[in-house]
Amino acid sequence: MDNQLISFTEENYLKIIYLLTERHNGNEVSTNQLAEHTQTKAASVSDMLRKLAEKNYINYRKYQGVTLTAAGEQIALGVIRKHRLWEVFLVEKLGFGWDEIHDIAEQLEHIDSKELTKRLDNFLGNPQFDPHGDPIPDAKGKMPSVSYLKLSEIPLNQSVVMMGVSVHSPAFLQHLDKQQITLGCDLKVLEISDFDKSYSILLDGKNTIFVSNEVAKNLLVSIEE
Amino acid sequence: MDNQLISFTEENYLKIIYLLTERHNGNEVSTNQLAEHTQTKAASVSDMLRKLAEKNYINYRKYQGVTLTAAGEQIALGVIRKHRLWEVFLVEKLGFGWDEIHDIAEQLEHIDSKELTKRLDNFLGNPQFDPHGDPIPDAKGKMPSVSYLKLSEIPLNQSVVMMGVSVHSPAFLQHLDKQQITLGCDLKVLEISDFDKSYSILLDGKNTIFVSNEVAKNLLVSIEE
DNA sequence: ATATATTTTTAGATTAGTCTAAAATTTTGT
DNA sequence: ACAAAATTTTAGACTAATCTAAAAATATAT
């Protein structure tokens, strides 16, 4: 519709490069990492990197990994914007669980229509965050600023609000559902076991729940003002 | 998601074969017709027909055109169902005009998730017709029965209700908008000009409007009970 | 520091979907 | 009915995205 210059596949690579670069605090992304996340082989990734570099979407020095150029980042942010808006739609309007939406949003993120994205954004009330707490870039690609901390870095007895998750696997999200841990809930770490580093947590000031260290590391929270 | 056996492109061919067969009252669709509607060349269509026939989605006798098998029809109906449901979404929920939605729905119709389609259908109130008046097949592929007549076939002074359009081009739909002809409005043909076969029509019992024969042929109506 | 292991790139193939040009078949007009 | 016109299919080629296997570059470990 709006643009035939970039393929579905190229969009995917740029999105993944963006997300992995972010995860690595701006450091280059390697060929093997991309192969893993694109579900292809390293050889295929190399080919695609050559192509994306030719189109000036990435900075690529052979054997040294890649980062996005400004042009590539804009495309990635557009895809991520659509992905996260559709996730809001799926949860808020269609009643999907946060563990069920990723694969559908992976498809919807490639629908090409500026007007659709704009109207969808409005229909949803211009949300700033998706159902996993991830920030939604605006139409110009600007991300809402976030400063989440891992629950595992919070001192004992400090009340915090649950803001997001750093893992999106259905298994993890379903585990949180079972424990009634949801975005916006109140958490206070009462104790960390010497034995297995598991956490005793006061949930919403009412119930005490127990979570593993693995869970605590992947809960993103912020301190109440 | 639900099925990787059929490509985006194959789905498109099956959908187009369905719609053209319907338009020709069940008669075979020719290679050239398909080439025109798929925006490809006849040679490409021949290749694809061989492939679709191998997969038993179409009945294909060389040089004789094609019809869908039961399997092919089910796939086509699924795509058409999604296309029309998304069109309802775009108009009813996002406020698009009926002239703006086709190209977006062409993309959305290939999103693969049974659960999404089911929830979308519910969210929209299980509509039976899309914004152009076309019937929406149900989850099993059953079409609501329709018996529309062309306005050009209706006797003078017979009141009818506007039910659909047989052309979906933005230009035609915008023309109807300008004349305030919308689905559900009341139409009565007062006179047909001997000179140019243009129609004088009483709209909603209030205003007299004039439409060309070309327009009258593409307005689908039904007689009020 | 250099041999070994790992990672990345290149070379050469494959598949899906498309194309042009030419051959085959069907339709049409007299 | 048959020559000319139109349609459809086949043959051979191209592009995008992928693969395996082998070569090249980089990283690691004693």
Short mmCIF file of C-alpha atoms (C1' of nucleotides) in Angstrom, two decimals:
data_model
loop_
_atom_site.label_atom_id
_atom_site.label_comp_id
_atom_site.label_asym_id
_atom_site.label_seq_id
_atom_site.Cartn_x
_atom_site.Cartn_y
_atom_site.Cartn_z
CA MET A 1 0.00 0.00 0.00
CA ASP A 2 2.15 2.78 1.31
CA ASN A 3 5.45 1.32 0.29
CA GLN A 4 6.63 -1.59 -1.84
CA LEU A 5 10.31 -0.96 -1.31
CA ILE A 6 10.75 -3.28 1.60
CA SER A 7 9.69 -6.90 1.89
CA PHE A 8 7.99 -8.67 4.74
CA THR A 9 11.25 -10.56 5.34
CA GLU A 10 13.43 -7.45 5.37
CA GLU A 11 11.05 -5.80 7.85
CA ASN A 12 11.42 -8.81 10.08
CA TYR A 13 15.19 -8.70 10.06
CA LEU A 14 15.20 -4.98 10.88
CA LYS A 15 12.75 -5.47 13.73
CA ILE A 16 14.82 -8.28 15.21
CA ILE A 17 18.04 -6.30 14.85
CA TYR A 18 16.38 -3.43 16.70
CA LEU A 19 15.15 -5.60 19.55
CA LEU A 20 18.43 -7.48 19.96
CA THR A 21 20.49 -4.29 19.82
CA GLU A 22 18.25 -2.83 22.51
CA ARG A 23 18.65 -5.94 24.60
CA HIS A 24 22.44 -5.67 24.27
CA ASN A 25 22.47 -1.99 25.22
CA GLY A 26 23.29 -0.76 21.74
CA ASN A 27 26.00 -3.28 20.95
CA GLU A 28 26.26 -4.97 17.57
CA VAL A 29 24.13 -8.00 16.83
CA SER A 30 25.87 -11.12 15.51
CA THR A 31 24.98 -13.29 12.55
CA ASN A 32 24.33 -16.33 14.72
CA GLN A 33 22.00 -14.41 17.02
CA LEU A 34 20.01 -13.31 14.00
CA ALA A 35 19.94 -16.83 12.61
CA GLU A 36 18.46 -18.03 15.88
CA HIS A 37 15.79 -15.35 16.01
CA THR A 38 14.85 -15.48 12.34
CA GLN A 39 14.69 -19.28 12.43
CA THR A 40 17.13 -19.53 9.55
CA LYS A 41 20.76 -20.48 9.08
CA ALA A 42 23.78 -18.20 9.44
CA ALA A 43 24.44 -18.41 5.70
CA SER A 44 21.00 -17.03 4.95
CA VAL A 45 21.54 -14.23 7.42
CA SER A 46 24.82 -13.25 5.78
CA ASP A 47 23.07 -12.93 2.43
CA MET A 48 20.34 -10.79 3.90
CA LEU A 49 22.80 -8.56 5.75
CA ARG A 50 24.64 -7.85 2.52
CA LYS A 51 21.32 -6.86 0.98
CA LEU A 52 20.19 -4.69 3.90
CA ALA A 53 23.58 -2.97 3.95
CA GLU A 54 23.31 -2.20 0.23
CA LYS A 55 19.97 -0.54 0.91
CA ASN A 56 21.56 1.42 3.76
CA TYR A 57 19.31 0.02 6.46
CA ILE A 58 22.19 -1.37 8.50
CA ASN A 59 25.83 -0.69 9.35
CA TYR A 60 27.62 -3.88 8.48
CA ARG A 61 31.29 -4.76 8.71
CA LYS A 62 31.90 -8.37 7.75
CA TYR A 63 32.47 -10.64 10.74
CA GLN A 64 31.78 -7.71 13.10
CA GLY A 65 28.00 -7.78 13.46
CA VAL A 66 25.47 -5.08 12.62
CA THR A 67 23.59 -2.09 13.94
CA LEU A 68 20.72 -0.18 12.34
CA THR A 69 21.15 3.04 10.43
CA ALA A 70 18.65 5.84 11.10
CA ALA A 71 16.65 4.67 8.08
CA GLY A 72 16.64 1.07 9.28
CA GLU A 73 15.65 2.13 12.78
CA GLN A 74 12.65 4.08 11.48
CA ILE A 75 11.41 1.01 9.66
CA ALA A 76 11.98 -1.21 12.69
CA LEU A 77 10.14 1.23 14.95
CA GLY A 78 7.21 1.33 12.53
CA VAL A 79 6.92 -2.45 12.65
CA ILE A 80 7.26 -2.54 16.42
CA ARG A 81 4.63 0.20 16.72
CA LYS A 82 2.17 -1.86 14.69
CA HIS A 83 3.01 -5.06 16.57
CA ARG A 84 2.36 -3.50 19.94
CA LEU A 85 -0.77 -1.62 18.90
CA TRP A 86 -2.26 -4.83 17.53
CA GLU A 87 -1.38 -6.58 20.80
CA VAL A 88 -3.36 -3.93 22.66
CA PHE A 89 -6.24 -4.51 20.27
CA LEU A 90 -6.16 -8.27 20.74
CA VAL A 91 -6.21 -8.03 24.53
CA GLU A 92 -8.36 -4.94 25.13
CA LYS A 93 -10.91 -5.39 22.38
CA LEU A 94 -10.96 -9.10 21.61
CA GLY A 95 -10.26 -10.43 25.09
CA PHE A 96 -7.19 -12.53 24.27
CA GLY A 97 -4.81 -13.41 27.10
CA TRP A 98 -1.35 -11.80 27.03
CA ASP A 99 0.11 -15.24 26.43
CA GLU A 100 -1.87 -15.79 23.20
CA ILE A 101 -1.16 -12.71 21.15
CA HIS A 102 2.44 -12.79 20.02
CA ASP A 103 2.11 -15.00 16.96
CA ILE A 104 -0.94 -13.15 15.69
CA ALA A 105 0.74 -9.78 16.16
CA GLU A 106 3.76 -11.12 14.23
CA GLN A 107 1.47 -11.30 11.23
CA LEU A 108 -0.49 -8.11 11.80
CA GLU A 109 2.67 -6.02 12.23
CA HIS A 110 3.30 -6.24 8.48
CA ILE A 111 -0.05 -4.83 7.35
CA ASP A 112 0.89 -1.79 5.34
CA SER A 113 -1.40 1.22 5.72
CA LYS A 114 -0.46 4.41 7.50
CA GLU A 115 -4.10 5.37 7.78
CA LEU A 116 -5.01 2.05 9.38
CA THR A 117 -2.28 2.39 11.99
CA LYS A 118 -3.38 5.93 12.77
CA ARG A 119 -7.02 4.97 13.16
CA LEU A 120 -6.20 1.86 15.17
CA ASP A 121 -4.06 3.95 17.53
CA ASN A 122 -6.97 6.35 18.04
CA PHE A 123 -9.50 3.56 18.45
CA LEU A 124 -7.35 2.13 21.24
CA GLY A 125 -7.02 5.50 22.98
CA ASN A 126 -3.40 6.13 21.92
CA PRO A 127 -1.91 3.62 24.32
CA GLN A 128 1.70 4.12 25.44
CA PHE A 129 2.30 0.53 26.50
CA ASP A 130 1.34 -2.86 25.22
CA PRO A 131 -0.13 -5.72 27.29
CA HIS A 132 3.38 -6.85 28.31
CA GLY A 133 4.33 -3.36 29.47
CA ASP A 134 6.52 -2.66 26.44
CA PRO A 135 6.51 0.95 25.24
CA ILE A 136 4.75 1.76 21.95
CA PRO A 137 6.66 4.16 19.67
CA ASP A 138 4.55 7.04 18.36
CA ALA A 139 3.92 7.72 14.65
CA LYS A 140 7.29 9.47 14.41
CA GLY A 141 9.12 6.57 16.00
CA LYS A 142 9.58 8.16 19.42
CA MET A 143 9.47 5.66 22.28
CA PRO A 144 7.85 6.58 25.59
CA SER A 145 10.71 6.60 28.07
CA VAL A 146 10.71 3.81 30.57
CA SER A 147 12.94 3.06 33.53
CA TYR A 148 11.98 -0.32 34.77
CA LEU A 149 14.01 -2.30 37.26
CA LYS A 150 14.15 -6.04 37.70
CA LEU A 151 12.35 -7.18 40.82
CA SER A 152 15.53 -9.07 41.67
CA GLU A 153 17.36 -5.73 42.07
CA ILE A 154 14.87 -4.20 44.51
CA PRO A 155 15.72 -4.06 48.25
CA LEU A 156 13.64 -6.05 50.70
CA ASN A 157 10.41 -4.46 51.91
CA GLN A 158 10.37 -1.86 49.13
CA SER A 159 6.89 -1.58 47.60
CA VAL A 160 6.92 -1.56 43.80
CA VAL A 161 4.43 -1.71 40.95
CA MET A 162 4.55 -4.45 38.37
CA MET A 163 5.21 -2.74 35.02
CA GLY A 164 6.35 -5.35 32.53
CA VAL A 165 8.04 -8.62 31.71
CA SER A 166 11.37 -9.25 30.03
CA VAL A 167 10.36 -12.66 28.71
CA HIS A 168 7.26 -13.14 26.58
CA SER A 169 6.96 -16.90 26.37
CA PRO A 170 3.45 -18.26 26.88
CA ALA A 171 4.77 -20.59 29.60
CA PHE A 172 6.16 -17.69 31.63
CA LEU A 173 3.07 -15.53 31.15
CA GLN A 174 0.74 -18.39 32.08
CA HIS A 175 2.83 -18.99 35.18
CA LEU A 176 2.30 -15.36 36.20
CA ASP A 177 -1.43 -15.70 35.53
CA LYS A 178 -1.60 -18.66 37.89
CA GLN A 179 0.12 -16.66 40.60
CA GLN A 180 -2.19 -13.71 39.89
CA ILE A 181 0.73 -11.47 39.02
CA THR A 182 -0.59 -8.87 36.59
CA LEU A 183 0.56 -5.50 35.26
CA GLY A 184 -0.15 -2.81 37.82
CA CYS A 185 -0.21 -5.05 40.84
CA ASP A 186 1.70 -4.14 43.97
CA LEU A 187 4.72 -6.20 44.97
CA LYS A 188 6.89 -6.19 48.09
CA VAL A 189 9.76 -8.65 48.52
CA LEU A 190 9.62 -9.89 52.08
CA GLU A 191 12.44 -12.40 52.00
CA ILE A 192 14.84 -14.18 49.69
CA SER A 193 15.57 -17.78 50.64
CA ASP A 194 19.20 -18.59 51.33
CA PHE A 195 18.55 -22.07 50.12
CA ASP A 196 17.28 -21.56 46.54
CA LYS A 197 17.09 -17.77 46.12
CA SER A 198 13.32 -17.99 45.86
CA TYR A 199 11.29 -14.95 46.78
CA SER A 200 8.50 -14.44 49.31
CA ILE A 201 6.43 -11.60 47.95
CA LEU A 202 3.50 -9.68 49.38
CA LEU A 203 1.03 -9.25 46.52
CA ASP A 204 -1.27 -6.21 46.61
CA GLY A 205 -0.68 -5.95 50.36
CA LYS A 206 -2.79 -9.05 50.89
CA ASN A 207 -1.38 -12.45 49.98
CA THR A 208 2.08 -13.85 50.26
CA ILE A 209 3.26 -15.71 47.17
CA PHE A 210 6.48 -17.52 46.35
CA VAL A 211 8.37 -17.14 43.08
CA SER A 212 11.64 -18.51 41.82
CA ASN A 213 14.70 -16.37 41.22
CA GLU A 214 14.19 -16.99 37.50
CA VAL A 215 10.77 -15.37 37.72
CA ALA A 216 11.99 -12.44 39.86
CA LYS A 217 14.69 -11.63 37.31
CA ASN A 218 12.09 -11.29 34.57
CA LEU A 219 9.57 -9.11 36.38
CA LEU A 220 10.03 -5.43 35.57
CA VAL A 221 8.83 -3.01 38.22
CA SER A 222 9.04 0.58 39.24
CA ILE A 223 9.16 2.16 42.66
CA GLU A 224 5.96 3.92 43.71
CA GLU A 225 6.22 7.72 43.91
CA MET B 1 -0.42 -20.37 12.47
CA ASP B 2 -3.25 -22.75 11.81
CA ASN B 3 -2.00 -24.04 8.51
CA GLN B 4 1.19 -23.72 6.52
CA LEU B 5 0.07 -25.82 3.60
CA ILE B 6 -1.24 -23.04 1.47
CA SER B 7 0.53 -19.87 0.47
CA PHE B 8 -0.71 -16.32 0.43
CA THR B 9 -0.62 -16.46 -3.38
CA GLU B 10 -2.55 -19.70 -3.63
CA GLU B 11 -5.20 -18.32 -1.29
CA ASN B 12 -5.54 -15.33 -3.57
CA TYR B 13 -6.04 -17.42 -6.66
CA LEU B 14 -8.69 -19.55 -4.96
CA LYS B 15 -10.52 -16.48 -3.70
CA ILE B 16 -10.53 -14.92 -7.15
CA ILE B 17 -11.67 -18.15 -8.80
CA TYR B 18 -14.53 -18.30 -6.32
CA LEU B 19 -15.63 -14.72 -6.93
CA LEU B 20 -15.38 -14.98 -10.72
CA THR B 21 -17.19 -18.32 -10.81
CA GLU B 22 -19.95 -16.77 -8.71
CA ARG B 23 -20.13 -13.80 -11.04
CA HIS B 24 -20.44 -16.15 -14.03
CA ASN B 25 -23.18 -18.20 -12.35
CA GLY B 26 -21.00 -21.22 -11.75
CA ASN B 27 -19.34 -21.33 -15.16
CA GLU B 28 -15.66 -22.03 -15.55
CA VAL B 29 -13.18 -19.20 -15.15
CA SER B 30 -10.66 -18.63 -17.94
CA THR B 31 -6.92 -18.17 -17.71
CA ASN B 32 -7.07 -14.66 -19.12
CA GLN B 33 -9.71 -13.58 -16.63
CA LEU B 34 -7.52 -14.82 -13.84
CA ALA B 35 -4.49 -13.09 -15.29
CA GLU B 36 -6.41 -9.83 -15.29
CA HIS B 37 -7.61 -10.18 -11.71
CA THR B 38 -4.34 -11.46 -10.27
CA GLN B 39 -2.39 -8.74 -12.08
CA THR B 40 -0.15 -11.31 -13.70
CA LYS B 41 0.30 -12.82 -17.16
CA ALA B 42 -1.58 -15.78 -18.59
CA ALA B 43 1.59 -17.87 -18.54
CA SER B 44 1.93 -17.37 -14.79
CA VAL B 45 -1.69 -18.32 -14.30
CA SER B 46 -1.23 -21.56 -16.27
CA ASP B 47 1.63 -22.54 -13.98
CA MET B 48 -0.40 -21.81 -10.88
CA LEU B 49 -3.42 -23.70 -12.18
CA ARG B 50 -1.30 -26.79 -12.74
CA LYS B 51 -0.13 -26.49 -9.15
CA LEU B 52 -3.59 -25.90 -7.66
CA ALA B 53 -4.95 -28.83 -9.67
CA GLU B 54 -2.18 -31.08 -8.31
CA LYS B 55 -3.24 -30.12 -4.80
CA ASN B 56 -6.85 -30.86 -5.71
CA TYR B 57 -8.11 -27.37 -5.03
CA ILE B 58 -9.45 -26.90 -8.57
CA ASN B 59 -10.95 -28.85 -11.44
CA TYR B 60 -8.76 -28.06 -14.38
CA ARG B 61 -8.97 -29.26 -17.96
CA LYS B 62 -6.34 -27.62 -20.11
CA TYR B 63 -7.73 -24.84 -22.31
CA GLN B 64 -11.16 -25.26 -20.70
CA GLY B 65 -10.93 -23.06 -17.63
CA VAL B 66 -11.35 -24.01 -13.99
CA THR B 67 -13.82 -24.40 -11.17
CA LEU B 68 -13.11 -25.00 -7.48
CA THR B 69 -13.26 -28.41 -5.83
CA ALA B 70 -15.01 -28.67 -2.46
CA ALA B 71 -11.60 -28.32 -0.77
CA GLY B 72 -10.71 -25.26 -2.80
CA GLU B 73 -14.08 -23.70 -2.14
CA GLN B 74 -13.67 -24.11 1.61
CA ILE B 75 -10.37 -22.26 1.48
CA ALA B 76 -11.81 -19.51 -0.71
CA LEU B 77 -14.77 -19.07 1.61
CA GLY B 78 -12.46 -18.80 4.60
CA VAL B 79 -10.50 -16.02 2.92
CA ILE B 80 -13.68 -14.24 1.83
CA ARG B 81 -15.05 -14.55 5.35
CA LYS B 82 -11.98 -12.86 6.79
CA HIS B 83 -11.95 -10.19 4.08
CA ARG B 84 -15.54 -9.22 4.75
CA LEU B 85 -15.29 -9.35 8.53
CA TRP B 86 -12.26 -7.05 8.42
CA GLU B 87 -14.16 -4.70 6.14
CA VAL B 88 -16.90 -4.49 8.75
CA PHE B 89 -14.26 -3.77 11.37
CA LEU B 90 -12.66 -1.03 9.29
CA VAL B 91 -15.97 0.73 8.68
CA GLU B 92 -17.85 0.10 11.92
CA LYS B 93 -15.02 0.38 14.39
CA LEU B 94 -12.41 2.53 12.71
CA GLY B 95 -14.69 4.84 10.74
CA PHE B 96 -13.25 4.19 7.28
CA GLY B 97 -15.42 4.94 4.24
CA TRP B 98 -16.63 1.99 2.17
CA ASP B 99 -14.43 3.23 -0.68
CA GLU B 100 -11.22 3.03 1.37
CA ILE B 101 -11.23 -0.47 2.76
CA HIS B 102 -10.66 -2.90 -0.07
CA ASP B 103 -6.87 -2.76 -0.26
CA ILE B 104 -6.43 -3.04 3.48
CA ALA B 105 -8.81 -5.99 3.69
CA GLU B 106 -6.84 -7.65 0.86
CA GLN B 107 -3.96 -7.82 3.31
CA LEU B 108 -5.91 -8.66 6.45
CA GLU B 109 -7.75 -11.55 4.76
CA HIS B 110 -4.56 -13.63 4.88
CA ILE B 111 -3.97 -13.37 8.62
CA ASP B 112 -4.01 -16.95 9.79
CA SER B 113 -5.67 -17.58 13.15
CA LYS B 114 -8.97 -19.35 13.62
CA GLU B 115 -9.29 -17.93 17.11
CA LEU B 116 -8.76 -14.38 15.86
CA THR B 117 -11.44 -14.76 13.22
CA LYS B 118 -13.85 -16.19 15.75
CA ARG B 119 -13.26 -13.40 18.25
CA LEU B 120 -13.38 -10.72 15.58
CA ASP B 121 -16.71 -12.07 14.36
CA ASN B 122 -18.07 -11.89 17.91
CA PHE B 123 -16.64 -8.45 18.54
CA LEU B 124 -18.47 -7.22 15.45
CA GLY B 125 -21.76 -8.80 16.51
CA ASN B 126 -21.63 -11.71 14.02
CA PRO B 127 -22.50 -9.58 11.02
CA GLN B 128 -24.12 -11.26 8.02
CA PHE B 129 -23.18 -8.60 5.47
CA ASP B 130 -20.16 -6.41 4.83
CA PRO B 131 -20.22 -2.65 4.17
CA HIS B 132 -20.87 -3.24 0.46
CA GLY B 133 -23.80 -5.54 1.19
CA ASP B 134 -21.90 -8.70 0.34
CA PRO B 135 -22.81 -11.75 2.43
CA ILE B 136 -20.28 -13.04 4.98
CA PRO B 137 -19.88 -16.83 5.05
CA ASP B 138 -20.04 -18.34 8.53
CA ALA B 139 -17.24 -20.34 10.16
CA LYS B 140 -18.36 -23.44 8.26
CA GLY B 141 -18.39 -21.62 4.92
CA LYS B 142 -22.14 -21.25 4.66
CA MET B 143 -23.19 -18.03 2.92
CA PRO B 144 -26.26 -16.14 4.08
CA SER B 145 -28.69 -16.43 1.18
CA VAL B 146 -29.29 -13.26 -0.74
CA SER B 147 -31.60 -12.45 -3.60
CA TYR B 148 -30.74 -9.02 -4.78
CA LEU B 149 -32.01 -7.52 -8.02
CA LYS B 150 -30.38 -4.87 -10.13
CA LEU B 151 -32.17 -1.54 -9.87
CA SER B 152 -32.23 -1.56 -13.67
CA GLU B 153 -34.54 -4.62 -13.56
CA ILE B 154 -37.12 -3.09 -11.25
CA PRO B 155 -40.42 -1.77 -12.68
CA LEU B 156 -41.18 1.94 -12.50
CA ASN B 157 -42.68 3.23 -9.25
CA GLN B 158 -41.74 0.08 -7.30
CA SER B 159 -40.22 1.00 -3.93
CA VAL B 160 -37.07 -0.95 -3.13
CA VAL B 161 -34.34 -0.93 -0.50
CA MET B 162 -30.72 -0.44 -1.46
CA MET B 163 -28.90 -3.62 -0.42
CA GLY B 164 -25.55 -3.72 -2.17
CA VAL B 165 -23.30 -2.84 -5.06
CA SER B 166 -21.93 -5.05 -7.80
CA VAL B 167 -18.90 -2.85 -8.42
CA HIS B 168 -16.51 -1.93 -5.61
CA SER B 169 -14.29 0.67 -7.24
CA PRO B 170 -13.58 3.73 -5.09
CA ALA B 171 -14.78 5.95 -7.95
CA PHE B 172 -18.18 4.27 -8.07
CA LEU B 173 -18.58 4.23 -4.28
CA GLN B 174 -17.58 7.87 -3.98
CA HIS B 175 -20.08 8.71 -6.69
CA LEU B 176 -22.81 7.05 -4.62
CA ASP B 177 -21.64 8.95 -1.54
CA LYS B 178 -22.02 12.23 -3.39
CA GLN B 179 -25.55 11.31 -4.41
CA GLN B 180 -26.27 10.19 -0.84
CA ILE B 181 -27.08 6.67 -1.95
CA THR B 182 -26.28 4.41 1.00
CA LEU B 183 -27.09 0.84 2.03
CA GLY B 184 -30.59 0.71 3.43
CA CYS B 185 -31.92 3.77 1.68
CA ASP B 186 -35.25 3.69 -0.11
CA LEU B 187 -35.30 3.98 -3.90
CA LYS B 188 -38.18 4.36 -6.37
CA VAL B 189 -37.54 4.69 -10.10
CA LEU B 190 -39.84 7.42 -11.40
CA GLU B 191 -38.74 7.55 -15.00
CA ILE B 192 -36.12 6.27 -17.43
CA SER B 193 -35.07 8.78 -20.07
CA ASP B 194 -35.60 7.70 -23.66
CA PHE B 195 -32.64 9.80 -24.62
CA ASP B 196 -29.78 8.35 -22.53
CA LYS B 197 -31.45 5.69 -20.34
CA SER B 198 -30.69 7.76 -17.26
CA TYR B 199 -32.89 7.25 -14.21
CA SER B 200 -34.95 9.68 -12.17
CA ILE B 201 -35.11 8.19 -8.71
CA LEU B 202 -37.01 9.20 -5.59
CA LEU B 203 -34.56 8.80 -2.69
CA ASP B 204 -35.99 8.01 0.75
CA GLY B 205 -39.35 9.41 -0.43
CA LYS B 206 -37.92 12.91 -0.35
CA ASN B 207 -35.49 14.00 -3.06
CA THR B 208 -35.37 13.21 -6.72
CA ILE B 209 -31.90 12.28 -7.98
CA PHE B 210 -30.60 11.34 -11.42
CA VAL B 211 -28.29 8.43 -12.09
CA SER B 212 -26.87 6.98 -15.26
CA ASN B 213 -27.85 3.59 -16.60
CA GLU B 214 -24.36 2.42 -15.68
CA VAL B 215 -25.03 3.26 -12.04
CA ALA B 216 -28.51 1.72 -12.04
CA LYS B 217 -27.12 -1.57 -13.33
CA ASN B 218 -24.73 -1.78 -10.40
CA LEU B 219 -27.12 -0.98 -7.59
CA LEU B 220 -28.46 -4.12 -5.92
CA VAL B 221 -31.83 -3.79 -4.27
CA SER B 222 -34.62 -5.84 -2.85
CA ILE B 223 -38.33 -5.25 -2.85
CA GLU B 224 -39.78 -4.21 0.49
CA GLU B 225 -41.95 -6.84 2.14
"C1'" DA C 1 51.72 -17.59 20.47
"C1'" DT C 2 49.95 -20.77 17.98
"C1'" DA C 3 46.86 -24.71 17.27
"C1'" DT C 4 42.07 -25.60 17.79
"C1'" DA C 5 37.41 -24.31 17.98
"C1'" DT C 6 33.89 -21.21 16.73
"C1'" DT C 7 31.75 -17.99 13.85
"C1'" DT C 8 30.92 -15.99 9.54
"C1'" DT C 9 31.04 -15.71 4.67
"C1'" DT C 10 31.08 -17.58 0.02
"C1'" DA C 11 29.84 -20.89 -3.58
"C1'" DG C 12 26.56 -23.36 -5.67
"C1'" DA C 13 21.70 -25.32 -5.44
"C1'" DT C 14 16.68 -25.20 -4.62
"C1'" DT C 15 11.82 -23.47 -4.46
"C1'" DA C 16 7.92 -20.29 -5.32
"C1'" DG C 17 6.23 -17.13 -8.22
"C1'" DT C 18 6.85 -14.47 -11.90
"C1'" DC C 19 8.27 -13.16 -16.84
"C1'" DT C 20 8.85 -13.30 -22.36
"C1'" DA C 21 8.71 -15.77 -26.50
"C1'" DA C 22 7.20 -19.53 -29.01
"C1'" DA C 23 4.18 -23.46 -29.73
"C1'" DA C 24 -0.31 -25.57 -29.27
"C1'" DT C 25 -5.21 -25.33 -29.07
"C1'" DT C 26 -9.65 -23.31 -29.48
"C1'" DT C 27 -12.75 -19.87 -31.34
"C1'" DT C 28 -14.49 -16.85 -34.90
"C1'" DG C 29 -15.82 -15.02 -39.30
"C1'" DT C 30 -16.95 -15.65 -43.70
"C1'" DA D 1 -15.24 -25.71 -43.20
"C1'" DC D 2 -11.27 -23.66 -42.82
"C1'" DA D 3 -8.09 -19.64 -42.44
"C1'" DA D 4 -7.20 -16.10 -39.29
"C1'" DA D 5 -7.51 -14.47 -34.70
"C1'" DA D 6 -7.52 -15.17 -29.99
"C1'" DT D 7 -6.45 -17.83 -26.07
"C1'" DT D 8 -3.76 -20.95 -23.47
"C1'" DT D 9 0.16 -23.73 -22.51
"C1'" DT D 10 5.06 -24.85 -22.60
"C1'" DA D 11 9.95 -23.77 -22.51
"C1'" DG D 12 13.44 -21.42 -20.58
"C1'" DA D 13 14.95 -17.63 -17.66
"C1'" DC D 14 14.88 -14.44 -13.53
"C1'" DT D 15 14.45 -12.87 -8.50
"C1'" DA D 16 13.95 -13.39 -3.51
"C1'" DA D 17 14.84 -16.16 0.17
"C1'" DT D 18 16.39 -20.06 1.65
"C1'" DC D 19 19.64 -24.31 2.12
"C1'" DT D 20 24.27 -27.36 2.59
"C1'" DA D 21 29.08 -27.70 2.27
"C1'" DA D 22 33.38 -25.63 2.12
"C1'" DA D 23 36.45 -21.71 2.81
"C1'" DA D 24 37.83 -17.71 5.44
"C1'" DA D 25 38.16 -15.01 9.51
"C1'" DT D 26 38.07 -14.47 14.37
"C1'" DA D 27 38.25 -16.06 19.15
"C1'" DT D 28 40.02 -19.24 22.76
"C1'" DA D 29 42.94 -22.04 25.49
"C1'" DT D 30 46.84 -23.84 27.03
#
